Structures are given as structure tokens and as C-alpha cells.
């Protein structure tokens, strides 16, 4: 069997001595896979699979939000959690320039720079959570507290409320 190619995110977790499990899923080269399908392809409960969203604040700084794949980021709550007046999603074309990652493979761990990172508080209800491993086709699973510590993140209620 071929040796697994490590991503920046995996190397950072190893340096921080954080235990993680990597999960691979099938995909077409260079094609992002939506979060619901990532959960299905990895056989995971979507409540445990999180997507990484990058925004720019009114102050021109970048902010990272990590939310369940089936949830939507509430920009007002996100801005409040980041301590800025407002935030807006960055353009897909800017993801690589800002983070060093590509769309569909953006991990909260191992970005080019350390940005303010906020995780949806729902992650604390999970024993482990999955986030992108730093490339399309790879997810990393570890304890929420470990991810939060490694990214110097915090938690807040940052998703939109949906009526039942």
C-alpha cells in the first residue's frame, strides 16, 4: 500500500501531538465535493462533519468559521463572534491566495497565516469532528477541543436558526 501523503494540516496536528484519524473519499481530480456528500462518502453523521468558511471583515481582516456541513453561517452572528461590525464571504478565486488551500480542500488547520477562527458551538456536543484535511478527498477527525487549541480558536453560536 502506498504511504499516505501528508498535508500541511496533518503535519501541524502531528507537531502539536494531536491524535487524528484521516478519512479518504472518492472525488474527481480538482472537483470540490459538497459537505453533505462528504459526510455520505465517509459514512459519517453530517452533524460531525464541518466545513471551513473564510470571510473578510469590515476591518479588512480575514476570519475563519467552521460550521456543520448542513448548516449555514449567520453572517451577523459570525461578525459578533469575531468582534467586528460585519463579515462577508470571500470570493472563491481568493481562497488560495488567502489560505493556501483550494475550494473543497480548505482546512482550519495549517493556513498560510493564523486567522481568528470560530467554531460553531455545536461541535462541543461531538466526541470527535471531521474537517477538511487540506485537500479535496481527505478529511481529518479529532476531538473538537484539540482542533480549537491548535487553531487558537473559540466557539460561538454562528449558524442560522431553521424553523422545524
Short mmCIF file of C-alpha atoms in Angstrom, two decimals:
data_model
loop_
_atom_site.label_atom_id
_atom_site.label_comp_id
_atom_site.label_asym_id
_atom_site.label_seq_id
_atom_site.Cartn_x
_atom_site.Cartn_y
_atom_site.Cartn_z
CA UNK A 1 0.00 0.00 0.00
CA UNK A 2 1.29 3.49 -0.84
CA UNK A 3 2.32 5.71 2.03
CA UNK A 4 -0.30 8.34 2.74
CA UNK A 5 0.68 11.79 1.50
CA UNK A 6 0.64 14.14 4.47
CA UNK A 7 -1.00 17.53 4.17
CA UNK A 8 0.03 20.71 5.99
CA UNK A 9 -2.92 20.21 8.33
CA UNK A 10 -1.74 16.70 9.25
CA UNK A 11 1.83 17.86 9.83
CA UNK A 12 0.62 20.67 12.11
CA UNK A 13 -1.53 18.27 14.15
CA UNK A 14 1.42 15.89 14.49
CA UNK A 15 3.74 18.71 15.59
CA UNK A 16 1.15 19.68 18.22
CA UNK A 17 0.95 15.99 19.25
CA UNK A 18 -2.78 15.87 18.46
CA UNK A 19 -4.24 12.45 17.70
CA UNK A 20 -6.27 12.38 14.49
CA UNK A 21 -7.68 9.91 12.02
CA UNK A 22 -7.64 10.66 8.32
CA UNK A 23 -10.53 9.64 6.05
CA UNK A 24 -10.30 9.49 2.27
CA UNK A 25 -13.30 9.76 -0.06
CA UNK A 26 -13.61 9.37 -3.83
CA UNK A 27 -13.70 12.52 -5.97
CA UNK A 28 -12.81 13.77 -9.42
CA UNK A 29 -9.42 15.47 -9.53
CA UNK A 30 -9.77 19.17 -8.71
CA UNK A 31 -13.55 18.94 -8.21
CA UNK A 32 -14.88 20.09 -4.83
CA UNK A 33 -17.44 17.78 -3.21
CA UNK A 34 -20.25 19.38 -1.19
CA UNK A 35 -20.33 18.69 2.55
CA UNK A 36 -23.45 16.52 2.56
CA UNK A 37 -21.78 14.19 0.05
CA UNK A 38 -18.51 14.21 2.00
CA UNK A 39 -20.47 13.00 5.06
CA UNK A 40 -22.18 10.32 2.97
CA UNK A 41 -18.97 9.19 1.25
CA UNK A 42 -17.10 8.93 4.56
CA UNK A 43 -20.06 7.22 6.27
CA UNK A 44 -20.32 9.95 8.91
CA UNK A 45 -23.21 11.70 10.63
CA UNK A 46 -23.41 15.16 8.95
CA UNK A 47 -23.59 16.74 12.44
CA UNK A 48 -19.94 15.63 12.93
CA UNK A 49 -18.67 16.87 9.55
CA UNK A 50 -17.74 20.55 9.42
CA UNK A 51 -16.92 22.93 6.58
CA UNK A 52 -14.42 25.77 6.76
CA UNK A 53 -15.64 29.17 5.55
CA UNK A 54 -13.41 32.19 5.06
CA UNK A 55 -14.74 35.73 5.35
CA UNK A 56 -13.40 39.24 5.31
CA UNK A 57 -14.47 41.69 7.96
CA UNK A 58 -15.37 45.35 7.64
CA UNK A 59 -11.89 45.93 9.13
CA UNK A 60 -10.36 44.19 6.03
CA UNK A 61 -9.02 41.29 8.15
CA UNK A 62 -9.88 37.68 7.37
CA UNK A 63 -11.93 35.47 9.69
CA UNK A 64 -12.44 31.71 9.56
CA UNK A 65 -15.67 30.00 10.60
CA UNK A 66 -16.14 26.25 11.00
CA UNK A 67 -19.77 25.08 10.80
CA UNK A 68 -21.63 21.78 10.31
CA UNK A 69 -21.89 20.90 6.60
CA UNK A 70 -25.69 21.08 6.58
CA UNK A 71 -25.80 24.42 8.42
CA UNK A 72 -25.50 27.93 7.06
CA UNK A 73 -23.26 30.58 8.55
CA UNK A 74 -25.20 33.50 10.03
CA UNK A 75 -23.06 36.49 8.98
CA UNK A 76 -24.41 38.74 11.74
CA UNK A 77 -23.67 36.18 14.47
CA UNK A 78 -20.29 35.46 12.88
CA UNK A 79 -19.32 39.14 12.87
CA UNK A 80 -20.37 39.48 16.51
CA UNK A 81 -18.34 36.37 17.44
CA UNK A 82 -15.30 37.80 15.62
CA UNK A 83 -15.77 41.20 17.26
CA UNK A 84 -16.23 43.15 14.03
CA UNK A 85 -19.06 45.21 12.56
CA UNK A 86 -19.68 42.85 9.63
CA UNK A 87 -18.19 39.98 7.64
CA UNK A 88 -18.72 38.84 4.06
CA UNK A 89 -17.72 35.60 2.34
CA UNK A 90 -14.56 35.97 0.26
CA UNK A 91 -14.65 35.13 -3.45
CA UNK A 92 -13.81 31.53 -4.33
CA UNK A 93 -10.99 32.88 -6.53
CA UNK A 94 -9.33 34.40 -3.43
CA UNK A 95 -9.36 31.26 -1.22
CA UNK A 96 -5.94 30.02 -2.36
CA UNK A 97 -4.31 33.45 -2.13
CA UNK A 98 -5.61 33.99 1.43
CA UNK A 99 -5.36 30.48 2.91
CA UNK A 100 -3.00 28.46 0.72
CA UNK A 101 -5.82 25.95 0.22
CA UNK A 102 -8.29 25.40 -2.63
CA UNK A 103 -12.10 25.36 -2.53
CA UNK A 104 -13.24 21.99 -1.21
CA UNK A 105 -9.91 21.38 0.50
CA UNK A 106 -9.75 24.30 2.92
CA UNK A 107 -8.83 23.17 6.44
CA UNK A 108 -8.95 25.39 9.54
CA UNK A 109 -5.53 23.87 10.40
CA UNK A 110 -2.37 24.94 8.58
CA UNK A 111 -3.47 28.04 6.67
CA UNK A 112 -0.75 30.39 5.40
CA UNK A 113 -1.43 32.70 8.33
CA UNK A 114 -3.17 32.26 11.67
CA UNK A 115 -6.60 33.91 11.38
CA UNK A 116 -9.24 34.41 14.04
CA UNK A 117 -11.09 31.07 13.93
CA UNK A 118 -14.56 30.48 15.37
CA UNK A 119 -16.20 27.04 15.56
CA UNK A 120 -19.94 26.61 15.81
CA UNK A 121 -20.65 25.67 19.41
CA UNK A 122 -22.45 22.52 18.23
CA UNK A 123 -19.01 20.92 17.79
CA UNK A 124 -18.70 20.69 21.58
CA UNK A 125 -21.55 18.13 21.63
CA UNK A 126 -19.43 15.79 19.46
CA UNK A 127 -16.79 13.42 20.77
CA UNK A 128 -14.88 13.92 17.52
CA UNK A 129 -15.46 16.12 14.50
CA UNK A 130 -14.25 15.99 10.90
CA UNK A 131 -12.82 18.90 8.92
CA UNK A 132 -11.01 19.06 5.61
CA UNK A 133 -7.58 17.51 5.74
CA UNK A 134 -6.20 20.22 3.48
CA UNK A 135 -7.03 18.75 0.08
CA UNK A 136 -10.11 17.52 -1.75
CA UNK A 137 -10.69 13.85 -0.89
CA UNK A 138 -9.25 13.98 2.63
CA UNK A 139 -10.93 14.64 5.97
CA UNK A 140 -9.28 14.67 9.38
CA UNK A 141 -11.12 13.60 12.51
CA UNK A 142 -10.15 14.63 16.01
CA UNK A 143 -11.55 15.95 19.27
CA UNK A 144 -13.10 19.43 18.97
CA UNK A 145 -11.02 20.71 21.92
CA UNK A 146 -7.81 19.67 20.14
CA UNK A 147 -8.78 21.44 16.90
CA UNK A 148 -9.80 24.57 18.80
CA UNK A 149 -6.48 24.55 20.69
CA UNK A 150 -4.31 24.02 17.59
CA UNK A 151 -6.05 26.83 15.66
CA UNK A 152 -6.26 29.07 18.76
CA UNK A 153 -9.98 29.16 18.03
CA UNK A 154 -13.08 29.70 20.11
CA UNK A 155 -16.72 28.66 19.90
CA UNK A 156 -19.93 30.62 19.46
CA UNK A 157 -23.45 30.19 18.08
CA UNK A 158 -22.76 31.20 14.46
CA UNK A 159 -25.28 29.26 12.36
CA UNK A 160 -28.71 30.31 11.16
CA UNK A 161 -31.71 29.03 13.08
CA UNK A 162 -34.01 26.92 10.96
CA UNK A 163 -37.68 26.53 11.68
CA UNK A 164 -38.74 22.92 12.19
#
